[in-house]
Amino acid sequence: MDRQDGNAVETGADGDEAWWKSAVVYQIYPRSFADSNGDGVGDLDGITSHLDHLVELGVDVLWLSPVYPSPQADNGYDISDYQDVDPLFGDLAAFDRLLAAVHARGMRLVMDLVVNHTSDRHPWFQESRDPASPKRSWYWWRPPRETVDPNAADPTAVDPTAVDPTAVEPPAAEPNNWGSFFSGPAWTYDGASGAYYLHLFAPGQPDLNWENPEVRQAVYAMMRWWLERGVDGFRMDVVNLISKDPALPDGPLRGDGLYGDGSPSYLCGPRVHEYLQEMHREVFAHHPGRLLTVGEMPGVTVEQARLFTDPARVEVDMVFQFEHVSLDHGPGGKFDPRPLRLTDLKASLARWQQGLADTGWNSLYWNNHDQPRIVSRFGDDGPRHRVRSATMLATVLHLHRGTPYVYQGEELGMTNAPFASIGDFRDIEALNHYAQALAAGQEPERVLRGLRAMGRDNARTPMQWDATPGAGFSTGTPWIAVNPNHTTVNAADARRDPGSVYHHYRRLIALRHSEPAVVHGDFTPLLPEDERVYAFTRRHRGTTLLVLGNFTGEHVPVDLPPHWRGAELVLGNLPAAGAEGPAGPGPGTTTVLAPWEARVHRITATAGESTR
Ligand code: TEU
């Protein structure tokens, strides 16, 4: 993929127009990346000042989590103005400086599009609170359920300027039994408005009513505004939730027994494909071959993803699915983690590889701002194996077929943080879960254990640029504590150490840019029943790559087909001296993988020779 400023139609490897198939995306969580003004919160100028770290890494696209004006109830995923920048992060001039600097370095920038919901501070919502407002149907307002006398409450008793759920309200008359993603009900009563409004996330994130064409056109106009400003695409937040069953029926009771699961009525709802095709017509079709679009889609299936990402259907280029990051969720949900079974992980990723082999395209990720750090989760973040397990996990992921996403700090092997008490957490999901779990009688320490392992704040501790007290992130007091292991886990040390996680990511990304089989090769799983080794091949035009990853801290023998004897080692994560090709006499080829070892072997068939 040759870098450009995004005007001409780009061609990817092998003439395939989709440039993003050979691209690597780097996700930035602006609050935690780099703080240029010492207020303890990262910002746009901080990002601009660290672009060379990303150029050297070799990534092609930056995805920016939200920087729009926001009350920050959910760290920016609650937007009160879509066409500006929150002063916390800078302003539009700082944004334009960043965009220009990104393009000048041949990279692209993708924004976060959060249009399933707005902030409750957005003027659209403020206006909609008036039952007579033309904006009323821009959101999902419903009267209390007819079980009790809605007039018991005196609506004039509340302060008309603020949504005050603790204002006088009839008891538990939510219009349906849906629970929010962030614990509690999915409805909040607005005393001044005399009605409930729907929010699948926090009360500060009321859901937009996409049934209303005015809503859709307002969103498309905003998107066109950013694309005309030079932005190169969008990551679309929970975009498979935008279409709801207008009847908003109750859902089956969830595991917590407190609320109903509304997902059958809003996950990939009745008009979601119609809306995404309309969005493509109204927005993306004006920029052929230039943009990257990825839809975050909790609960999406392989079959649905084929529909969403089939180029012939012009919806989105790829989706973020959640299956592989839910395999260690126990019966009590994500905060009740259980050990990962490697065969489950291999089976899940193989199904997505095979399911989108001939239609559509996969995204590939271990980390983002909602997931705990992968080296702590599926690897070993202790000093002995942190680097090796982090590089093994990266190798296995990046050699799959799809577009890899690197989350800030992943390229350094950053780990989960040692949160001591609930006071160390900042994330609304964690704080609400803690309160609800304690209210349900759970032991605080047990709840904290789940939050330490799976909490989103693990991904949100400041980027570790160096070993200085503020980790080079800020000269002020960070909004969330720096991980104390920054003294040994940081970019400055990693860039000086050729054996570091950082340089391994550079080699992985360079391999994707130079070896077409990494981009286009057919995926074939090997050893599906093995609970210790992840193995597969990628085959493309006479070249076959064999990928091996040891998911244990033990030496593990692996039997390989004879034609892999002495095959070229393209990439490994052992110090050069330790690497060895499949060796040993005799019919089969047994090799021994060292703890957390990863290898990529290559054989290239001479004319007419098979490489299966
Ligand atoms: O996340 C949606 C989503 O599925 C996650 O919230 C998920 O439910 C949770 O993290 C898993 O425990 C998107 C954004 O990525 C997230 O940061 C926002 O909080 C959320 O939408 C609401 O905008």
PDB file of C-alpha atoms in Angstrom, residues 294-528:
ATOM      1  CA  VAL A 294     -15.511  -0.207  10.670  1.00  0.00           C
ATOM      2  CA  GLY A 295     -18.656  -0.927  12.655  1.00  0.00           C
ATOM      3  CA  GLU A 296     -18.376  -1.896  16.341  1.00  0.00           C
ATOM      4  CA  MET A 297     -21.019  -4.572  16.697  1.00  0.00           C
ATOM      5  CA  PRO A 298     -21.498  -6.308  20.050  1.00  0.00           C
ATOM      6  CA  GLY A 299     -23.226  -9.646  19.602  1.00  0.00           C
ATOM      7  CA  VAL A 300     -22.837  -9.757  15.802  1.00  0.00           C
ATOM      8  CA  THR A 301     -22.620 -13.242  14.253  1.00  0.00           C
ATOM      9  CA  VAL A 302     -20.480 -14.459  11.346  1.00  0.00           C
ATOM     10  CA  GLU A 303     -23.573 -14.708   9.165  1.00  0.00           C
ATOM     11  CA  GLN A 304     -24.614 -11.126   9.970  1.00  0.00           C
ATOM     12  CA  ALA A 305     -21.024  -9.891   9.446  1.00  0.00           C
ATOM     13  CA  ARG A 306     -21.030 -11.400   5.939  1.00  0.00           C
ATOM     14  CA  LEU A 307     -24.023  -9.173   5.152  1.00  0.00           C
ATOM     15  CA  PHE A 308     -22.543  -6.064   6.780  1.00  0.00           C
ATOM     16  CA  THR A 309     -19.138  -6.408   5.058  1.00  0.00           C
ATOM     17  CA  ASP A 310     -20.079  -7.803   1.650  1.00  0.00           C
ATOM     18  CA  PRO A 311     -18.743  -5.069  -0.707  1.00  0.00           C
ATOM     19  CA  ALA A 312     -21.687  -5.667  -3.025  1.00  0.00           C
ATOM     20  CA  ARG A 313     -24.036  -4.515  -0.248  1.00  0.00           C
ATOM     21  CA  VAL A 314     -22.073  -1.218   0.368  1.00  0.00           C
ATOM     22  CA  GLU A 315     -22.562  -1.044   4.139  1.00  0.00           C
ATOM     23  CA  VAL A 316     -19.233  -1.133   6.052  1.00  0.00           C
ATOM     24  CA  ASP A 317     -15.734  -2.423   5.261  1.00  0.00           C
ATOM     25  CA  MET A 318     -15.380  -4.531   8.410  1.00  0.00           C
ATOM     26  CA  VAL A 319     -16.865  -5.016  11.875  1.00  0.00           C
ATOM     27  CA  PHE A 320     -15.554  -5.424  15.404  1.00  0.00           C
ATOM     28  CA  GLN A 321     -17.044  -8.657  16.702  1.00  0.00           C
ATOM     29  CA  PHE A 322     -16.821  -9.632  20.398  1.00  0.00           C
ATOM     30  CA  GLU A 323     -16.768 -13.432  20.425  1.00  0.00           C
ATOM     31  CA  HIS A 324     -13.039 -13.936  21.072  1.00  0.00           C
ATOM     32  CA  VAL A 325     -13.058 -11.304  23.830  1.00  0.00           C
ATOM     33  CA  SER A 326     -15.987 -12.953  25.603  1.00  0.00           C
ATOM     34  CA  LEU A 327     -14.602 -16.519  25.836  1.00  0.00           C
ATOM     35  CA  ASP A 328     -13.265 -15.940  29.356  1.00  0.00           C
ATOM     36  CA  HIS A 329     -16.540 -14.467  30.634  1.00  0.00           C
ATOM     37  CA  GLY A 330     -17.912 -16.724  33.387  1.00  0.00           C
ATOM     38  CA  PRO A 331     -21.532 -17.472  34.317  1.00  0.00           C
ATOM     39  CA  GLY A 332     -21.632 -14.144  36.204  1.00  0.00           C
ATOM     40  CA  GLY A 333     -20.655 -12.203  33.098  1.00  0.00           C
ATOM     41  CA  LYS A 334     -17.503 -10.306  32.136  1.00  0.00           C
ATOM     42  CA  PHE A 335     -16.579  -9.464  35.738  1.00  0.00           C
ATOM     43  CA  ASP A 336     -16.697 -13.167  36.632  1.00  0.00           C
ATOM     44  CA  PRO A 337     -13.701 -14.228  34.522  1.00  0.00           C
ATOM     45  CA  ARG A 338     -12.738 -17.879  33.930  1.00  0.00           C
ATOM     46  CA  PRO A 339      -9.583 -19.322  32.351  1.00  0.00           C
ATOM     47  CA  LEU A 340      -9.448 -19.263  28.547  1.00  0.00           C
ATOM     48  CA  ARG A 341      -9.492 -22.634  26.734  1.00  0.00           C
ATOM     49  CA  LEU A 342      -7.182 -22.294  23.713  1.00  0.00           C
ATOM     50  CA  THR A 343      -9.336 -24.655  21.677  1.00  0.00           C
ATOM     51  CA  ASP A 344     -12.289 -22.261  22.200  1.00  0.00           C
ATOM     52  CA  LEU A 345     -10.221 -19.329  20.979  1.00  0.00           C
ATOM     53  CA  LYS A 346      -8.939 -21.231  17.941  1.00  0.00           C
ATOM     54  CA  ALA A 347     -12.398 -22.476  17.049  1.00  0.00           C
ATOM     55  CA  SER A 348     -13.911 -19.007  17.324  1.00  0.00           C
ATOM     56  CA  LEU A 349     -11.271 -17.204  15.261  1.00  0.00           C
ATOM     57  CA  ALA A 350     -11.181 -20.021  12.684  1.00  0.00           C
ATOM     58  CA  ARG A 351     -14.964 -19.708  12.214  1.00  0.00           C
ATOM     59  CA  TRP A 352     -14.588 -15.969  11.541  1.00  0.00           C
ATOM     60  CA  GLN A 353     -11.660 -16.591   9.207  1.00  0.00           C
ATOM     61  CA  GLN A 354     -13.561 -19.219   7.226  1.00  0.00           C
ATOM     62  CA  GLY A 355     -16.885 -17.383   7.476  1.00  0.00           C
ATOM     63  CA  LEU A 356     -15.492 -14.253   5.814  1.00  0.00           C
ATOM     64  CA  ALA A 357     -13.030 -16.021   3.503  1.00  0.00           C
ATOM     65  CA  ASP A 358     -14.932 -15.389   0.286  1.00  0.00           C
ATOM     66  CA  THR A 359     -17.163 -12.483   1.282  1.00  0.00           C
ATOM     67  CA  GLY A 360     -16.466  -9.549   3.533  1.00  0.00           C
ATOM     68  CA  TRP A 361     -13.424  -8.889   5.669  1.00  0.00           C
ATOM     69  CA  ASN A 362     -12.323  -9.326   9.285  1.00  0.00           C
ATOM     70  CA  SER A 363     -10.916  -6.843  11.738  1.00  0.00           C
ATOM     71  CA  LEU A 364      -8.263  -8.334  14.061  1.00  0.00           C
ATOM     72  CA  TYR A 365      -7.844  -7.081  17.625  1.00  0.00           C
ATOM     73  CA  TRP A 366      -6.881  -8.202  21.113  1.00  0.00           C
ATOM     74  CA  ASN A 367      -7.091  -4.798  22.747  1.00  0.00           C
ATOM     75  CA  ASN A 368      -9.044  -1.554  22.713  1.00  0.00           C
ATOM     76  CA  HIS A 369     -10.216   0.985  25.331  1.00  0.00           C
ATOM     77  CA  ASP A 370     -12.938  -1.439  26.523  1.00  0.00           C
ATOM     78  CA  GLN A 371     -10.793  -4.556  27.015  1.00  0.00           C
ATOM     79  CA  PRO A 372      -8.165  -5.446  29.634  1.00  0.00           C
ATOM     80  CA  ARG A 373      -4.555  -5.737  28.470  1.00  0.00           C
ATOM     81  CA  ILE A 374      -4.085  -8.948  26.456  1.00  0.00           C
ATOM     82  CA  VAL A 375      -0.672  -9.882  27.877  1.00  0.00           C
ATOM     83  CA  SER A 376      -2.261  -9.964  31.353  1.00  0.00           C
ATOM     84  CA  ARG A 377      -5.379 -11.711  30.046  1.00  0.00           C
ATOM     85  CA  PHE A 378      -4.176 -14.445  27.637  1.00  0.00           C
ATOM     86  CA  GLY A 379      -0.394 -14.169  28.187  1.00  0.00           C
ATOM     87  CA  ASP A 380       1.941 -13.915  31.166  1.00  0.00           C
ATOM     88  CA  ASP A 381       2.674 -10.352  32.313  1.00  0.00           C
ATOM     89  CA  GLY A 382       5.348 -11.405  34.809  1.00  0.00           C
ATOM     90  CA  PRO A 383       8.930 -10.102  34.192  1.00  0.00           C
ATOM     91  CA  ARG A 384      10.129 -13.477  32.851  1.00  0.00           C
ATOM     92  CA  HIS A 385       7.570 -13.989  30.085  1.00  0.00           C
ATOM     93  CA  ARG A 386       5.913 -10.607  29.477  1.00  0.00           C
ATOM     94  CA  VAL A 387       7.872  -9.762  26.303  1.00  0.00           C
ATOM     95  CA  ARG A 388       7.758 -13.283  24.897  1.00  0.00           C
ATOM     96  CA  SER A 389       4.029 -13.800  25.512  1.00  0.00           C
ATOM     97  CA  ALA A 390       3.147 -10.325  24.234  1.00  0.00           C
ATOM     98  CA  THR A 391       5.068 -10.936  20.998  1.00  0.00           C
ATOM     99  CA  MET A 392       3.587 -14.414  20.600  1.00  0.00           C
ATOM    100  CA  LEU A 393       0.049 -13.037  20.938  1.00  0.00           C
ATOM    101  CA  ALA A 394       0.842 -10.274  18.442  1.00  0.00           C
ATOM    102  CA  THR A 395       2.313 -12.718  15.915  1.00  0.00           C
ATOM    103  CA  VAL A 396      -0.640 -15.081  16.079  1.00  0.00           C
ATOM    104  CA  LEU A 397      -3.159 -12.237  15.672  1.00  0.00           C
ATOM    105  CA  HIS A 398      -1.369 -10.285  12.920  1.00  0.00           C
ATOM    106  CA  LEU A 399      -0.869 -13.362  10.744  1.00  0.00           C
ATOM    107  CA  HIS A 400      -4.606 -13.982  10.521  1.00  0.00           C
ATOM    108  CA  ARG A 401      -6.497 -12.717   7.471  1.00  0.00           C
ATOM    109  CA  GLY A 402      -7.951  -9.269   8.183  1.00  0.00           C
ATOM    110  CA  THR A 403      -6.988  -5.744   9.217  1.00  0.00           C
ATOM    111  CA  PRO A 404      -5.057  -5.630  12.527  1.00  0.00           C
ATOM    112  CA  TYR A 405      -5.739  -2.958  15.153  1.00  0.00           C
ATOM    113  CA  VAL A 406      -3.007  -2.047  17.628  1.00  0.00           C
ATOM    114  CA  TYR A 407      -4.237  -0.302  20.790  1.00  0.00           C
ATOM    115  CA  GLN A 408      -1.951   2.300  22.342  1.00  0.00           C
ATOM    116  CA  GLY A 409       0.581   0.649  24.640  1.00  0.00           C
ATOM    117  CA  GLU A 410      -0.024  -2.818  23.170  1.00  0.00           C
ATOM    118  CA  GLU A 411       3.159  -2.282  21.101  1.00  0.00           C
ATOM    119  CA  LEU A 412       5.031  -1.868  24.397  1.00  0.00           C
ATOM    120  CA  GLY A 413       3.480  -4.916  26.063  1.00  0.00           C
ATOM    121  CA  MET A 414       1.692  -2.715  28.612  1.00  0.00           C
ATOM    122  CA  THR A 415      -0.081  -4.720  31.319  1.00  0.00           C
ATOM    123  CA  ASN A 416      -3.163  -4.475  33.501  1.00  0.00           C
ATOM    124  CA  ALA A 417      -2.796  -2.071  36.413  1.00  0.00           C
ATOM    125  CA  PRO A 418      -2.568  -2.914  40.162  1.00  0.00           C
ATOM    126  CA  PHE A 419      -5.849  -1.239  41.179  1.00  0.00           C
ATOM    127  CA  ALA A 420      -5.956  -1.477  44.985  1.00  0.00           C
ATOM    128  CA  SER A 421      -9.437  -0.186  45.778  1.00  0.00           C
ATOM    129  CA  ILE A 422     -12.586   1.016  44.041  1.00  0.00           C
ATOM    130  CA  GLY A 423     -11.173   4.515  44.499  1.00  0.00           C
ATOM    131  CA  ASP A 424      -8.590   3.735  41.830  1.00  0.00           C
ATOM    132  CA  PHE A 425     -11.246   3.099  39.187  1.00  0.00           C
ATOM    133  CA  ARG A 426     -12.751   5.816  36.992  1.00  0.00           C
ATOM    134  CA  ASP A 427     -14.917   3.941  34.461  1.00  0.00           C
ATOM    135  CA  ILE A 428     -18.689   4.336  34.776  1.00  0.00           C
ATOM    136  CA  GLU A 429     -19.193   0.650  33.833  1.00  0.00           C
ATOM    137  CA  ALA A 430     -16.924  -0.489  36.676  1.00  0.00           C
ATOM    138  CA  LEU A 431     -18.292   1.920  39.281  1.00  0.00           C
ATOM    139  CA  ASN A 432     -21.907   1.052  38.465  1.00  0.00           C
ATOM    140  CA  HIS A 433     -21.147  -2.661  38.480  1.00  0.00           C
ATOM    141  CA  TYR A 434     -19.436  -2.355  41.879  1.00  0.00           C
ATOM    142  CA  ALA A 435     -22.406  -0.474  43.373  1.00  0.00           C
ATOM    143  CA  GLN A 436     -24.966  -2.921  41.937  1.00  0.00           C
ATOM    144  CA  ALA A 437     -22.948  -5.989  43.020  1.00  0.00           C
ATOM    145  CA  LEU A 438     -22.549  -4.720  46.566  1.00  0.00           C
ATOM    146  CA  ALA A 439     -26.253  -3.837  46.681  1.00  0.00           C
ATOM    147  CA  ALA A 440     -26.873  -7.456  45.692  1.00  0.00           C
ATOM    148  CA  GLY A 441     -24.788  -8.575  48.679  1.00  0.00           C
ATOM    149  CA  GLN A 442     -21.561  -9.547  46.936  1.00  0.00           C
ATOM    150  CA  GLU A 443     -18.260  -9.305  48.849  1.00  0.00           C
ATOM    151  CA  PRO A 444     -16.370  -6.088  47.898  1.00  0.00           C
ATOM    152  CA  GLU A 445     -13.022  -7.931  47.512  1.00  0.00           C
ATOM    153  CA  ARG A 446     -14.629 -10.524  45.216  1.00  0.00           C
ATOM    154  CA  VAL A 447     -16.128  -7.786  43.050  1.00  0.00           C
ATOM    155  CA  LEU A 448     -12.816  -5.932  42.983  1.00  0.00           C
ATOM    156  CA  ARG A 449     -11.066  -9.096  41.790  1.00  0.00           C
ATOM    157  CA  GLY A 450     -13.339  -9.153  38.736  1.00  0.00           C
ATOM    158  CA  LEU A 451     -12.792  -5.453  38.068  1.00  0.00           C
ATOM    159  CA  ARG A 452      -9.014  -5.779  38.383  1.00  0.00           C
ATOM    160  CA  ALA A 453      -8.992  -8.568  35.822  1.00  0.00           C
ATOM    161  CA  MET A 454     -11.561  -7.273  33.343  1.00  0.00           C
ATOM    162  CA  GLY A 455     -12.142  -3.597  34.024  1.00  0.00           C
ATOM    163  CA  ARG A 456     -11.844  -1.161  31.093  1.00  0.00           C
ATOM    164  CA  ASP A 457      -9.626   1.145  33.176  1.00  0.00           C
ATOM    165  CA  ASN A 458      -6.816  -1.382  32.632  1.00  0.00           C
ATOM    166  CA  ALA A 459      -6.656  -0.103  29.051  1.00  0.00           C
ATOM    167  CA  ARG A 460      -6.941   3.530  30.075  1.00  0.00           C
ATOM    168  CA  THR A 461      -3.937   4.108  32.332  1.00  0.00           C
ATOM    169  CA  PRO A 462      -1.571   6.669  30.808  1.00  0.00           C
ATOM    170  CA  MET A 463       0.699   5.729  27.908  1.00  0.00           C
ATOM    171  CA  GLN A 464       4.147   4.850  29.250  1.00  0.00           C
ATOM    172  CA  TRP A 465       6.593   6.946  27.237  1.00  0.00           C
ATOM    173  CA  ASP A 466       9.519   6.770  29.688  1.00  0.00           C
ATOM    174  CA  ALA A 467      10.547   5.848  33.235  1.00  0.00           C
ATOM    175  CA  THR A 468      10.137   9.330  34.733  1.00  0.00           C
ATOM    176  CA  PRO A 469       7.521   9.831  37.482  1.00  0.00           C
ATOM    177  CA  GLY A 470       4.760  10.920  35.047  1.00  0.00           C
ATOM    178  CA  ALA A 471       5.880   8.269  32.541  1.00  0.00           C
ATOM    179  CA  GLY A 472       6.405  11.126  30.044  1.00  0.00           C
ATOM    180  CA  PHE A 473       2.606  11.324  29.774  1.00  0.00           C
ATOM    181  CA  SER A 474       2.049  14.468  31.804  1.00  0.00           C
ATOM    182  CA  THR A 475       3.795  16.951  34.058  1.00  0.00           C
ATOM    183  CA  GLY A 476       0.499  17.301  35.968  1.00  0.00           C
ATOM    184  CA  THR A 477      -1.550  14.828  38.018  1.00  0.00           C
ATOM    185  CA  PRO A 478      -2.907  12.202  35.613  1.00  0.00           C
ATOM    186  CA  TRP A 479      -6.699  11.702  35.607  1.00  0.00           C
ATOM    187  CA  ILE A 480      -5.995   8.027  36.343  1.00  0.00           C
ATOM    188  CA  ALA A 481      -2.818   6.694  37.949  1.00  0.00           C
ATOM    189  CA  VAL A 482       0.184   5.706  35.860  1.00  0.00           C
ATOM    190  CA  ASN A 483       0.986   1.984  36.088  1.00  0.00           C
ATOM    191  CA  PRO A 484       3.998   1.756  38.433  1.00  0.00           C
ATOM    192  CA  ASN A 485       5.697  -0.712  36.075  1.00  0.00           C
ATOM    193  CA  HIS A 486       6.346   2.175  33.666  1.00  0.00           C
ATOM    194  CA  THR A 487       9.844   2.276  35.137  1.00  0.00           C
ATOM    195  CA  THR A 488      10.612  -0.876  33.109  1.00  0.00           C
ATOM    196  CA  VAL A 489       7.773  -0.957  30.577  1.00  0.00           C
ATOM    197  CA  ASN A 490       8.045   2.191  28.459  1.00  0.00           C
ATOM    198  CA  ALA A 491       8.612   3.393  24.898  1.00  0.00           C
ATOM    199  CA  ALA A 492      12.044   4.927  25.492  1.00  0.00           C
ATOM    200  CA  ASP A 493      13.505   1.643  26.798  1.00  0.00           C
ATOM    201  CA  ALA A 494      11.639  -0.414  24.195  1.00  0.00           C
ATOM    202  CA  ARG A 495      12.954   1.628  21.286  1.00  0.00           C
ATOM    203  CA  ARG A 496      16.514   1.166  22.569  1.00  0.00           C
ATOM    204  CA  ASP A 497      16.084  -2.642  22.878  1.00  0.00           C
ATOM    205  CA  PRO A 498      15.996  -4.552  19.551  1.00  0.00           C
ATOM    206  CA  GLY A 499      14.415  -7.523  21.375  1.00  0.00           C
ATOM    207  CA  SER A 500      11.529  -5.456  22.688  1.00  0.00           C
ATOM    208  CA  VAL A 501       7.828  -5.865  22.008  1.00  0.00           C
ATOM    209  CA  TYR A 502       7.999  -2.556  20.081  1.00  0.00           C
ATOM    210  CA  HIS A 503      10.523  -3.793  17.536  1.00  0.00           C
ATOM    211  CA  HIS A 504       8.657  -7.064  17.150  1.00  0.00           C
ATOM    212  CA  TYR A 505       5.513  -5.075  16.189  1.00  0.00           C
ATOM    213  CA  ARG A 506       7.634  -3.149  13.677  1.00  0.00           C
ATOM    214  CA  ARG A 507       8.756  -6.417  12.096  1.00  0.00           C
ATOM    215  CA  LEU A 508       5.188  -7.795  12.062  1.00  0.00           C
ATOM    216  CA  ILE A 509       3.822  -4.677  10.365  1.00  0.00           C
ATOM    217  CA  ALA A 510       6.701  -4.653   7.863  1.00  0.00           C
ATOM    218  CA  LEU A 511       5.942  -8.292   7.016  1.00  0.00           C
ATOM    219  CA  ARG A 512       2.289  -7.390   6.297  1.00  0.00           C
ATOM    220  CA  HIS A 513       3.481  -4.617   3.982  1.00  0.00           C
ATOM    221  CA  SER A 514       5.941  -6.852   2.114  1.00  0.00           C
ATOM    222  CA  GLU A 515       4.422 -10.365   1.995  1.00  0.00           C
ATOM    223  CA  PRO A 516       1.114 -10.595   0.030  1.00  0.00           C
ATOM    224  CA  ALA A 517       0.341 -13.961   1.627  1.00  0.00           C
ATOM    225  CA  VAL A 518      -0.119 -12.172   4.967  1.00  0.00           C
ATOM    226  CA  VAL A 519      -2.810  -9.993   3.390  1.00  0.00           C
ATOM    227  CA  HIS A 520      -4.476 -12.365   0.958  1.00  0.00           C
ATOM    228  CA  GLY A 521      -3.499 -15.920   1.973  1.00  0.00           C
ATOM    229  CA  ASP A 522      -6.208 -18.541   2.568  1.00  0.00           C
ATOM    230  CA  PHE A 523      -6.432 -19.531   6.209  1.00  0.00           C
ATOM    231  CA  THR A 524      -6.171 -23.197   7.242  1.00  0.00           C
ATOM    232  CA  PRO A 525      -6.298 -24.116  10.948  1.00  0.00           C
ATOM    233  CA  LEU A 526      -3.959 -26.870  12.252  1.00  0.00           C
ATOM    234  CA  LEU A 527      -3.962 -28.833  15.547  1.00  0.00           C
ATOM    235  CA  PRO A 528      -7.518 -27.688  16.455  1.00  0.00           C
TER     236      PRO A 528
END
